[in-house]
Short mmCIF file of C-alpha atoms and ligand atoms in Angstrom, two decimals:
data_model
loop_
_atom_site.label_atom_id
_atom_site.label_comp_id
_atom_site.label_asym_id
_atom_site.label_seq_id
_atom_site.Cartn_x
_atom_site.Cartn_y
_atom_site.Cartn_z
CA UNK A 147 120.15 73.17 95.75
CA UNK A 148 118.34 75.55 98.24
CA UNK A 149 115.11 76.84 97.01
CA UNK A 150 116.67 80.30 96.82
CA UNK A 151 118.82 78.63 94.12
CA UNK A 152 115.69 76.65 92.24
CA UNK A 153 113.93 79.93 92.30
CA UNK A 154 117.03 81.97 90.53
CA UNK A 155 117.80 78.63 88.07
CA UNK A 156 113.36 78.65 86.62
CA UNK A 157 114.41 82.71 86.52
CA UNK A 158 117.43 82.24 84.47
CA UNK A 159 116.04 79.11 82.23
CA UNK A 160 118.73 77.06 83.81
CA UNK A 161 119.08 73.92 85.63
CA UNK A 162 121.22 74.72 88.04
CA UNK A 163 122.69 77.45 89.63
CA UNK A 164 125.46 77.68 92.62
CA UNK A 165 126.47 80.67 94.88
CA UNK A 166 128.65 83.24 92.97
CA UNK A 167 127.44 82.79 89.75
CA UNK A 168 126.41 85.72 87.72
CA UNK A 169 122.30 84.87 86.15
CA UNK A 170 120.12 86.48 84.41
CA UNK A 171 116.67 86.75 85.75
CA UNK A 172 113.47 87.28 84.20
CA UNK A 173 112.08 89.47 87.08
CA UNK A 174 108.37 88.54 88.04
CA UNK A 175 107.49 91.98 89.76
CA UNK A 176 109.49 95.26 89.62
CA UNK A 177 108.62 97.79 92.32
CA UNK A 178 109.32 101.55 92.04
CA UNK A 179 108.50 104.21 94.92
CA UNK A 180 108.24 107.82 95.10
CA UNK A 181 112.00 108.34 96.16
CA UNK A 182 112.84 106.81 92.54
CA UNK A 183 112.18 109.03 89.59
CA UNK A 184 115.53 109.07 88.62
CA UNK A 185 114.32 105.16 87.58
CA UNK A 186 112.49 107.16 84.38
CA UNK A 187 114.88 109.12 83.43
CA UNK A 188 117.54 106.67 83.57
CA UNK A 189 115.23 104.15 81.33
CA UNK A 190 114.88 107.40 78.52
CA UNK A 191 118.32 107.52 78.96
CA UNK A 192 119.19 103.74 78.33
CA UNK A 193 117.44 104.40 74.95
CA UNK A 194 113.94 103.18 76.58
CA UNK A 195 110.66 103.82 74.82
CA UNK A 196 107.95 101.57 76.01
CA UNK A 197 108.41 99.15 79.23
CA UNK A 198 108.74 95.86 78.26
CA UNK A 199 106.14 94.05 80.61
CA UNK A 200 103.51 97.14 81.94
CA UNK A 201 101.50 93.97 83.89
CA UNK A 202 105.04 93.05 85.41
CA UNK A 203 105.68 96.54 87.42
CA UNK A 204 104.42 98.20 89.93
CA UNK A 205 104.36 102.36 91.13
CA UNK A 206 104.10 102.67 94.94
CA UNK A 207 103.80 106.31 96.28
CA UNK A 208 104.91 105.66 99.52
CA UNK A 209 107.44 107.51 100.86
CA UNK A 210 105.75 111.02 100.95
CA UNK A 211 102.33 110.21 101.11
CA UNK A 212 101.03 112.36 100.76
CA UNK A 213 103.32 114.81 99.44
CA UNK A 214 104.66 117.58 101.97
CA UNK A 215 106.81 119.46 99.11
CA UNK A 216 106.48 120.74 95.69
CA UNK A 217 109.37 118.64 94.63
CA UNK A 218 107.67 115.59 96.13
CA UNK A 219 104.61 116.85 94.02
CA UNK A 220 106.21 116.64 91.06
CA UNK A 221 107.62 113.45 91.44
CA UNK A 222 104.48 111.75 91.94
CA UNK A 223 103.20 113.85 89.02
CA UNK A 224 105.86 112.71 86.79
CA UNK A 225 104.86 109.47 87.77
CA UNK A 226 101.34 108.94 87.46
CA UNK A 227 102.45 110.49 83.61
CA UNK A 228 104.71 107.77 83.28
CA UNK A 229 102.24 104.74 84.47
CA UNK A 230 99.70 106.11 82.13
CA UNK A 231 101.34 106.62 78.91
CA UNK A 232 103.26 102.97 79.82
CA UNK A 233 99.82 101.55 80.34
CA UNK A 234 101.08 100.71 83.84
CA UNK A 235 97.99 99.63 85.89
CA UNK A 236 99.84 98.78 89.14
CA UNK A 237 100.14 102.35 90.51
CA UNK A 238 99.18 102.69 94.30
CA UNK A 239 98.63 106.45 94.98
CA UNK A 240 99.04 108.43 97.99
CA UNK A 241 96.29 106.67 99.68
CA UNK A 242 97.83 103.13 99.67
CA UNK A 243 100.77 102.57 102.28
CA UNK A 244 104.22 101.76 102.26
CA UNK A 245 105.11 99.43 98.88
CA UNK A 246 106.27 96.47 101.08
CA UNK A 247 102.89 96.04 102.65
CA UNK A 248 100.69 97.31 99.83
CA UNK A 249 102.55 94.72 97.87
CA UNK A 250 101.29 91.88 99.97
CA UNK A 251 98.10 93.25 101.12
CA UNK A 252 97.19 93.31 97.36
CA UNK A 253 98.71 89.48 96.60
CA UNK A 254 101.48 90.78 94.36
CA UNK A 255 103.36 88.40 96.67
CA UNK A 256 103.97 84.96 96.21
CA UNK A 257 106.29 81.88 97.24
CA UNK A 258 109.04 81.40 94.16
CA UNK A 259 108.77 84.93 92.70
CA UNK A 260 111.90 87.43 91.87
CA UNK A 261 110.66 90.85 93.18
CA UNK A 262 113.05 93.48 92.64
CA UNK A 263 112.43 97.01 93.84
CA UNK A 264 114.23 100.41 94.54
CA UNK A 265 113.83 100.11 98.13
CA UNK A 266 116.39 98.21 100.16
CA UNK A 267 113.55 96.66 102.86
CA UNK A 268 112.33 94.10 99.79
CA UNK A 269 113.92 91.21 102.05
CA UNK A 270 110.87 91.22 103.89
CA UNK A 271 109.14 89.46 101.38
CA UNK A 272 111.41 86.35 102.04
CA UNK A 273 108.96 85.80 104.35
CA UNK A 274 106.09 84.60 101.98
CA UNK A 275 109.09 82.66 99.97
CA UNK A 276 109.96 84.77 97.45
CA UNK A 277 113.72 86.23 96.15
CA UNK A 278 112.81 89.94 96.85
CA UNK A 279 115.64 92.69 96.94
CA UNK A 280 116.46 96.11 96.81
CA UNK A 281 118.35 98.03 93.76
CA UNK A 282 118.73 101.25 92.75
CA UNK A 283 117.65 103.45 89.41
CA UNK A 284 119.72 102.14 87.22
CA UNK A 285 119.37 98.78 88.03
CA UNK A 286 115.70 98.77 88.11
CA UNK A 287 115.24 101.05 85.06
CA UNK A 288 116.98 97.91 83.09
CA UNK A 289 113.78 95.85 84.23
CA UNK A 290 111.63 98.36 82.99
CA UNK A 291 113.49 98.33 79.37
CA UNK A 292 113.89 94.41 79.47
CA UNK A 293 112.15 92.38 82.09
CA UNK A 294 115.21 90.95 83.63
CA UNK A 295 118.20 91.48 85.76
CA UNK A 296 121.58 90.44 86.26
CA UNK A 297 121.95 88.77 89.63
CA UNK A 298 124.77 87.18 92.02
CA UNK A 299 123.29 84.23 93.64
CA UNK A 300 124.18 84.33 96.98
CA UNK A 301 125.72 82.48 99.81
CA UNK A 302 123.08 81.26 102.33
CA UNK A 303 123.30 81.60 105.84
CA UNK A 304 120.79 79.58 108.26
CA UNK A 305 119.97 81.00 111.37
CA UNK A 306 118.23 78.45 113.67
CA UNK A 307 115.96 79.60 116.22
CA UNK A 308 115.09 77.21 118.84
CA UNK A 309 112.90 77.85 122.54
CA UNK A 310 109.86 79.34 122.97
CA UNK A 311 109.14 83.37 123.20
CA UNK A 312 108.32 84.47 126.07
CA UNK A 313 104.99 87.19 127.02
CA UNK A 314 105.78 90.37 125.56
CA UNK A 315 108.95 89.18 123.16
CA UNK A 316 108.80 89.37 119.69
CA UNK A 317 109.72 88.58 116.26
CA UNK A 318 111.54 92.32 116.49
CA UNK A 319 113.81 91.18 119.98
CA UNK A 320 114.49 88.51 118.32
CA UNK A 321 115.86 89.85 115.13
CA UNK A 322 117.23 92.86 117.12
CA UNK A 323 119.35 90.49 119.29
CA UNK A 324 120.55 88.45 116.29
CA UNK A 325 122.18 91.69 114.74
CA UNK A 326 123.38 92.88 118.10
CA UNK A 327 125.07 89.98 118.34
CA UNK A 328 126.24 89.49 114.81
CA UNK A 329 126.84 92.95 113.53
CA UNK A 330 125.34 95.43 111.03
CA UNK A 331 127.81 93.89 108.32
CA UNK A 332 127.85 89.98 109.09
CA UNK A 333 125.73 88.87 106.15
CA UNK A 334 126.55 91.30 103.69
CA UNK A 335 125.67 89.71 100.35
CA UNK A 336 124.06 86.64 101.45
CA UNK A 337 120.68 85.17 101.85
CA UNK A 338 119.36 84.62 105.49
CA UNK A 339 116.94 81.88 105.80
CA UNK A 340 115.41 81.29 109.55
CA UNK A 341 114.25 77.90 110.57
CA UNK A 342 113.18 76.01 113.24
CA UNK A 343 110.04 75.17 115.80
CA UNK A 344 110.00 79.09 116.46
CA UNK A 345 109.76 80.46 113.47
CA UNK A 346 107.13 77.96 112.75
CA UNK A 347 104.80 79.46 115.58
CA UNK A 348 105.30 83.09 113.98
CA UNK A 349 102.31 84.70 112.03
CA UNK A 350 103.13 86.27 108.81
CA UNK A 351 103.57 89.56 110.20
CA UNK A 352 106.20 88.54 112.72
CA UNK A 353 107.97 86.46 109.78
CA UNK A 354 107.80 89.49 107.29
CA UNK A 355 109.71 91.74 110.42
CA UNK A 356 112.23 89.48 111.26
CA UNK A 357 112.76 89.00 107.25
CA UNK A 358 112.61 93.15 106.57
CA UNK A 359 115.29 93.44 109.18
CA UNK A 360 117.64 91.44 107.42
CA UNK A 361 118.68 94.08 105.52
CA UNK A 362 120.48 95.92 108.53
CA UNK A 363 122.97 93.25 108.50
CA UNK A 364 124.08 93.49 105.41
CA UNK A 365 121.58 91.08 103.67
CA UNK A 366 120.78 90.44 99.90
CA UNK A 367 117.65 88.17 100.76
CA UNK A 368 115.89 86.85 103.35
CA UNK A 369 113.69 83.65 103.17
CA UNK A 370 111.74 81.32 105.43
CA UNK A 371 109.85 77.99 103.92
CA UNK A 372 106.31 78.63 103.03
CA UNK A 373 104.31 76.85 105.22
CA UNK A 374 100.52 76.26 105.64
CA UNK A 375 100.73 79.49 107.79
CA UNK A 376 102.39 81.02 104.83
CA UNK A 377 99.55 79.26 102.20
CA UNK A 378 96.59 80.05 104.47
CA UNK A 379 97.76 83.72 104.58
CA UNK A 380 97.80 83.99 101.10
CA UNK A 381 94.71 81.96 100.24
CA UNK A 382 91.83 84.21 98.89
CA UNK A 383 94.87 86.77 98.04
CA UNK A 384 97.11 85.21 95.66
CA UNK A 385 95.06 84.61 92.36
CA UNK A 386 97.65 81.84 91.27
CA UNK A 387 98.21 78.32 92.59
CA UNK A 388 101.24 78.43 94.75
CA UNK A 389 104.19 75.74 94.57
CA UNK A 390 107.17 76.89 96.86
CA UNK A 391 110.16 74.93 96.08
CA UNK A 392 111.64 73.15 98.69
CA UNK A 393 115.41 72.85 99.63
CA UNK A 394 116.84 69.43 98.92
CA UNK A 395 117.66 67.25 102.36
CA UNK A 396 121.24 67.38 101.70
CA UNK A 397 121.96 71.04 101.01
CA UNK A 398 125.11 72.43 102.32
CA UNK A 399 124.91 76.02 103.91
CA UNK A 400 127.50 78.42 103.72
CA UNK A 401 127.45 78.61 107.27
CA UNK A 402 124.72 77.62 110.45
CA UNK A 403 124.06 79.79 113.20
CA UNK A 404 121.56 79.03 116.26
CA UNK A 405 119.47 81.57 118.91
CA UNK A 406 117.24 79.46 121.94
CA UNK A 407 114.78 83.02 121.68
CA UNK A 408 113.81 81.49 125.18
CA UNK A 409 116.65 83.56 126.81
CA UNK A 410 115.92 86.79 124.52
CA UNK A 411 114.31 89.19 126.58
CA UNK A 412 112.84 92.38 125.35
CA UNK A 413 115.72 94.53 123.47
CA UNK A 414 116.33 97.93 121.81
CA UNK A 415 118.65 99.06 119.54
CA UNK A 416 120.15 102.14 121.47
CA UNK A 417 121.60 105.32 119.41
CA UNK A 418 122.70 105.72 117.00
CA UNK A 419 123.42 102.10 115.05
CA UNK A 420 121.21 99.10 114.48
CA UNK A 421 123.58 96.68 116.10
CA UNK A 422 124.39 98.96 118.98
CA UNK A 423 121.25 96.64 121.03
CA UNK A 424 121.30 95.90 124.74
CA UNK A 425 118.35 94.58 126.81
CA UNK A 426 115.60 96.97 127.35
CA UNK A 427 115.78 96.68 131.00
CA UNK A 428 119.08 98.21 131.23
CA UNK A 429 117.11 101.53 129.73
CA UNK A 430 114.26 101.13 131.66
CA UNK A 431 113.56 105.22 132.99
CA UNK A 432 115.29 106.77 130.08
CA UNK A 433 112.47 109.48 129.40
CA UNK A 434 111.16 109.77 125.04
CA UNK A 435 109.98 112.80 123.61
CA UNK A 436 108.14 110.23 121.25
CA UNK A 437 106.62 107.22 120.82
CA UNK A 438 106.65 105.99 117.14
CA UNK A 439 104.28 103.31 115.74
CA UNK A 440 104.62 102.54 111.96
CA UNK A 441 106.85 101.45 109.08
CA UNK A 442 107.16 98.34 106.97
CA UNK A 443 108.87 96.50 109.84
CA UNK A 444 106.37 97.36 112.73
CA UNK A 445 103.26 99.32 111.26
CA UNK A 446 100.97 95.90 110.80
CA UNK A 447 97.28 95.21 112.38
CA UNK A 448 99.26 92.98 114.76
CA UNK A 449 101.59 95.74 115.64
CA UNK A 450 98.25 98.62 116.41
CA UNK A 451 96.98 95.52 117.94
CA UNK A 452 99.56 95.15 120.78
CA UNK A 453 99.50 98.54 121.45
CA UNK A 454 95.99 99.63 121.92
CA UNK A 455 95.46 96.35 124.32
CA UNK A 456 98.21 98.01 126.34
CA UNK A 457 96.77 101.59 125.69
CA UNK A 458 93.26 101.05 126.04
CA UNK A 459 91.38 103.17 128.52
CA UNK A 460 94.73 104.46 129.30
CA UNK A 461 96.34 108.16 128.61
CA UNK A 462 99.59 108.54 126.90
CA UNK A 463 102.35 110.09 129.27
CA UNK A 464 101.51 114.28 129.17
CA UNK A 465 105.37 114.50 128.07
CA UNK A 466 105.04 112.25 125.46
CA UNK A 467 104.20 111.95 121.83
CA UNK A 468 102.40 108.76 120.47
CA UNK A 469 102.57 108.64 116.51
CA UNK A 470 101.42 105.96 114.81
CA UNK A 471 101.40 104.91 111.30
CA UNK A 472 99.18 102.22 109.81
CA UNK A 473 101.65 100.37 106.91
CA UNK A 474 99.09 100.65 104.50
CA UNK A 475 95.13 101.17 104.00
CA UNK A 476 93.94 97.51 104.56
CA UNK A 477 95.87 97.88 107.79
CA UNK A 478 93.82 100.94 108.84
CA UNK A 479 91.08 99.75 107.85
CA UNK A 480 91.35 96.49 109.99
CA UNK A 481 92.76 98.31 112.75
CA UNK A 482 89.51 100.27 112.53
CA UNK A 483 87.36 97.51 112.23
CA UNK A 484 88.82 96.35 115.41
CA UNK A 485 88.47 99.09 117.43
CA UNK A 486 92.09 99.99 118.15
CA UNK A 487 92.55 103.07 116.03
CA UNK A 488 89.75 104.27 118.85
CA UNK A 489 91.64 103.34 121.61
CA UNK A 490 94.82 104.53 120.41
CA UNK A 491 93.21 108.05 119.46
CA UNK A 492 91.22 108.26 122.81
CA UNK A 493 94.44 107.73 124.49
CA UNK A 494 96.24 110.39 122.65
CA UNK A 495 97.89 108.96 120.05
CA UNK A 496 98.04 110.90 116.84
CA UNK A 497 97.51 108.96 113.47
CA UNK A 498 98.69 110.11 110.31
CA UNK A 499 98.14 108.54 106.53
CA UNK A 500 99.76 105.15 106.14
CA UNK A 501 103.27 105.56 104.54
CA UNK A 502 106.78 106.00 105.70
CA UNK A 503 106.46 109.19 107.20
CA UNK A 504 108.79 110.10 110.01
CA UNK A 505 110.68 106.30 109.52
CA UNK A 506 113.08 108.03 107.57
CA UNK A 507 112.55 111.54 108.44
CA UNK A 508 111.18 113.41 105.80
CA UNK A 509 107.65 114.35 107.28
CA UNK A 510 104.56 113.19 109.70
CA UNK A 511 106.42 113.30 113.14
CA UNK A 512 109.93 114.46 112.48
CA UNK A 513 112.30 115.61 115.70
CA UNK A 514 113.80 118.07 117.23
CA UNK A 515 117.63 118.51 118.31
CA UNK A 516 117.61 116.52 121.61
CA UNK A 517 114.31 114.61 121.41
CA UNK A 518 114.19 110.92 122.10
CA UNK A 519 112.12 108.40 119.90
CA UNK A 520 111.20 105.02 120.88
CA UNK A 521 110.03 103.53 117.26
CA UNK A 522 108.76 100.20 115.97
CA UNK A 523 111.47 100.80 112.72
CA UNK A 524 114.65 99.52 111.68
CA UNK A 525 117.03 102.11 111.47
CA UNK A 526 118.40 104.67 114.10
CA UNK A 527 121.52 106.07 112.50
CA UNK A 528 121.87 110.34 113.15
CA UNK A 529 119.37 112.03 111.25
CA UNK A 530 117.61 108.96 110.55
CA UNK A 531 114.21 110.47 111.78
CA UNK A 532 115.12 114.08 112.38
CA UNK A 533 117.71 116.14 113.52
CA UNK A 534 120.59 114.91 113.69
CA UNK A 535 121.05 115.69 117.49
CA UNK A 536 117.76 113.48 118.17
CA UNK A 537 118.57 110.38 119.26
CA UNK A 538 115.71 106.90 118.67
CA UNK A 539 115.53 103.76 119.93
CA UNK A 540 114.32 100.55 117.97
CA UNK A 541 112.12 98.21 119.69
CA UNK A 542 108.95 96.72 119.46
CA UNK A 543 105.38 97.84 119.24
CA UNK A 544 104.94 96.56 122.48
CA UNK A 545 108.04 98.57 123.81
CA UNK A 546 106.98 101.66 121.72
CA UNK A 547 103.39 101.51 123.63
CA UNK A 548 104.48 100.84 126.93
CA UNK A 549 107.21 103.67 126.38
CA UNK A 550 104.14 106.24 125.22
CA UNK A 551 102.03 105.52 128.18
CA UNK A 552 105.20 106.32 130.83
CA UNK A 553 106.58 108.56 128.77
CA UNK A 554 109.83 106.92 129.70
CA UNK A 555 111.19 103.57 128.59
CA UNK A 556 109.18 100.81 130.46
CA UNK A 557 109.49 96.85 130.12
CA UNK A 558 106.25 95.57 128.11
CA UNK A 559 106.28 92.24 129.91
CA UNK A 560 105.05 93.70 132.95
CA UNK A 561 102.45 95.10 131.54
CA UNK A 562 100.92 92.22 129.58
CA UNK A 563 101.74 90.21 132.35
CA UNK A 564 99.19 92.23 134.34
CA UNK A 565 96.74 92.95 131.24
CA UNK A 566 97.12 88.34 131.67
CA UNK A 567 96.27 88.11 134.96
CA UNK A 568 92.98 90.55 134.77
CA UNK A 569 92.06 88.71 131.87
CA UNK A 570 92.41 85.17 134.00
C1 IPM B 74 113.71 104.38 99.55
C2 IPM B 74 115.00 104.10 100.04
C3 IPM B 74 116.05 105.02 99.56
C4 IPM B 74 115.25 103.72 101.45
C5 IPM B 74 115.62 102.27 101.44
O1 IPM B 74 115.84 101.74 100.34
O2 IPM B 74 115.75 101.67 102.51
C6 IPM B 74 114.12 103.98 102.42
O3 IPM B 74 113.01 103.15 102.23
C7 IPM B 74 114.65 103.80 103.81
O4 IPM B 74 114.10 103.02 104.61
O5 IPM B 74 115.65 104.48 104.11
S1 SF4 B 75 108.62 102.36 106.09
FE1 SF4 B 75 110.70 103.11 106.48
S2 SF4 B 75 112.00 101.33 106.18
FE2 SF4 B 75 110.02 100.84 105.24
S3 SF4 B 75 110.27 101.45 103.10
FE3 SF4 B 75 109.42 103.21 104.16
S4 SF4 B 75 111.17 104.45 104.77
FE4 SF4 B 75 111.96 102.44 104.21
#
């Protein structure tokens, strides 16, 4: 079996499982956010009175954080309500982040778990080894009145990633170029695992945004094998001893693909579709409106990181807008710590709460008809963070900064090859 499989079989109380088969999981951590209270009143409806595992869910208040409507008010309201009379202790208010970092940041996240929440991103946490993804109200309102789930175990696909990056590449090219290449609907109901010497060299941050992305091609899961990256992450956060499951030697996968990321230069996916991607350099010139740093798949210390080394001392373009978005608190707060929320804000940028803000267009940096983004997120369909005549392009942090200080679409490799050579 794969250890996606071993971790649905101890779920199910079975021995065994194989793709297709329909189990029934008891689900370690359920995960509701502020887009969801539909979740409530479908669990009243289902004949719900009390949850059945209060110490087994979570309430993130992510997605309008804080909130920039009465409606949003009221959901949150109707929330907190809930959490309290449930004697739900796991609520993250408005001053937490988005749920797939606050998740981790808090060591709700572990190798082997089922983590099921109403947010479709919940592949990312593949990346730490556990089964994490995304349902909707109904679905997850069942885990509130129960503590399990039906589930399909799923077909696994391997993607194999061989080479080295190269200066200024990242996890995000990478996973950009994969579903460029592959389509927004090639692994539609499977897992993705990624393996091989590359993925090895990633840091958790780069695994959990090559893992969140997962879910624009079609993806029920993502997973990579905890490793003693993966174990030294979560050391100090985790209060449990971790044993990831390992897949036996002879597994057969569904089906094997392979990337050398050594010929992946920087890429972007242009508008409006995910897998519409093309190398940066053929965009290199095209003016943005905005630059957008944030989001559960680029919004990380690591991700603030890049871009104040390539901001600092530096002004963002007078034409330009620079918004960034720490993914949660603990992210701020180290970004703080390390001096880059300075040198982002001294260069112009303009911070707002972490949260999902403008990533799917409901507040914090929204556009107009005919504005350009640049953004560090995953999706770019019409609308997606504005108007509908604004038009974004996904790429990463390092593309977003370079983008905000030129105020037009610039390759980042230049520029940290230069910020390499000073350094020297
Ligand atoms: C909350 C939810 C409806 C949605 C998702 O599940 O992806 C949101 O997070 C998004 O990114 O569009
Ligand atoms: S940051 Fe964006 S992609 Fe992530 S959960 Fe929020 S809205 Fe969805």
């Amino acid at each position: 079996m794969h250890a996606i499989e071993k971790i649905l079989a101890r779920a199910s109380g079975k021995d065994s499982v194989r793709a297709g088969e329909i189990v029934n999981c008891r689900v370690d951590l359920a995960e509701v956010n502020d887009l969801y209270p539909q979740t409530i009143h479908s669990f009243y409806e289902m004949g719900g009175r009390r949850v059945h595992s209060p110490d087994r869910i979570t309430f993130i208040l992510d997605h309008y954080a804080p909130a920039s409507s009465i409606q949003q008010a009221e959901n949150q309201k109707f929330m907190r309500e809930f959490c309290r009379e449930q004697g739900i202790e796991l609520l993250f208010d408005v001053n937490s982040g988005v749920c797939h970092q606050v998740m981790v940041d808090h060591g709700l996240v572990y190798p082997g778990m089922v983590l099921i929440a109403t947010d479709s991103h919940t592949t990312t946490h593949g990346a730490l080894g556990a089964f994490g993804t995304g349902v909707g109200a109904t679905d997850l309102a069942v885990i509130l009145a129960t503590g399990h789930l039906w589930l399909r175990v799923p077909e696994i696909l391997r993607i194999h990633l061989t080479g080295r990056l190269s200066v200024g590449v990242y996890a995000k090219d990478v996973i950009l170029h994969i579903i460029g290449r592959l389509g927004a609907d090639y692994a539609i109901y499977k897992a993705v695992e990624f393996t091989g010497p590359v993925v090895k060299e990633l840091s958790v941050s780069e695994r959990m945004a090559l893992c969140n992305m997962t879910t624009e091609m079609g993806a029920k899961c993502a997973y990579i094998q905890p490793d003693q990256v993966t174990l030294g992450f979560l050391k100090g956060k985790v209060k449990r001893n971790l044993e990831p499951v390992e897949t036996d030697p002879d597994f057969q996968y569904a089906e094997e693909l392979f990337f050398d990321v050594s010929a992946i230069p920087p890429q972007l996916a242009v508008p409006s579709s995910v897998d519409n991607v093309r190398p940066l350099s053929e965009l290199v010139g095209t003016p943005v409106h905005q630059a957008y740093l944030g989001s559960c798949t680029g919004g990380r210390a690591e991700d603030l990181a890049v871009a104040a080394r390539i901001l600092k001392g530096r002004r963002v373009h007078k034409d330009t807008r620079l918004v960034v978005v720490p993914a949660s608190r603990d992210v701020f707060l180290e970004a703080l710590q390390r001096g880059d929320v300075a040198a982002l804000v001294e260069a112009g940028a303009t911070f707002v709460t972490p949260g999902c803000a403008a990533c799917l267009g409901t507040h914090e940096g929204i556009l107009a008809a005919g504005e350009v983004c640049i953004a560090s997120t995953n999706r770019n369909f019409p609308g997606r963070m504005g108007h509908t005549q604004s038009a974004v392009y996904l790429g990463s942090p390092a593309a977003v900064a370079a983008a905000a200080l030129n105020g037009r679409i610039t390759d980042p490799c230049e520029i940290l090859a230069e910020l390499e050579r000073k350094e020297s």
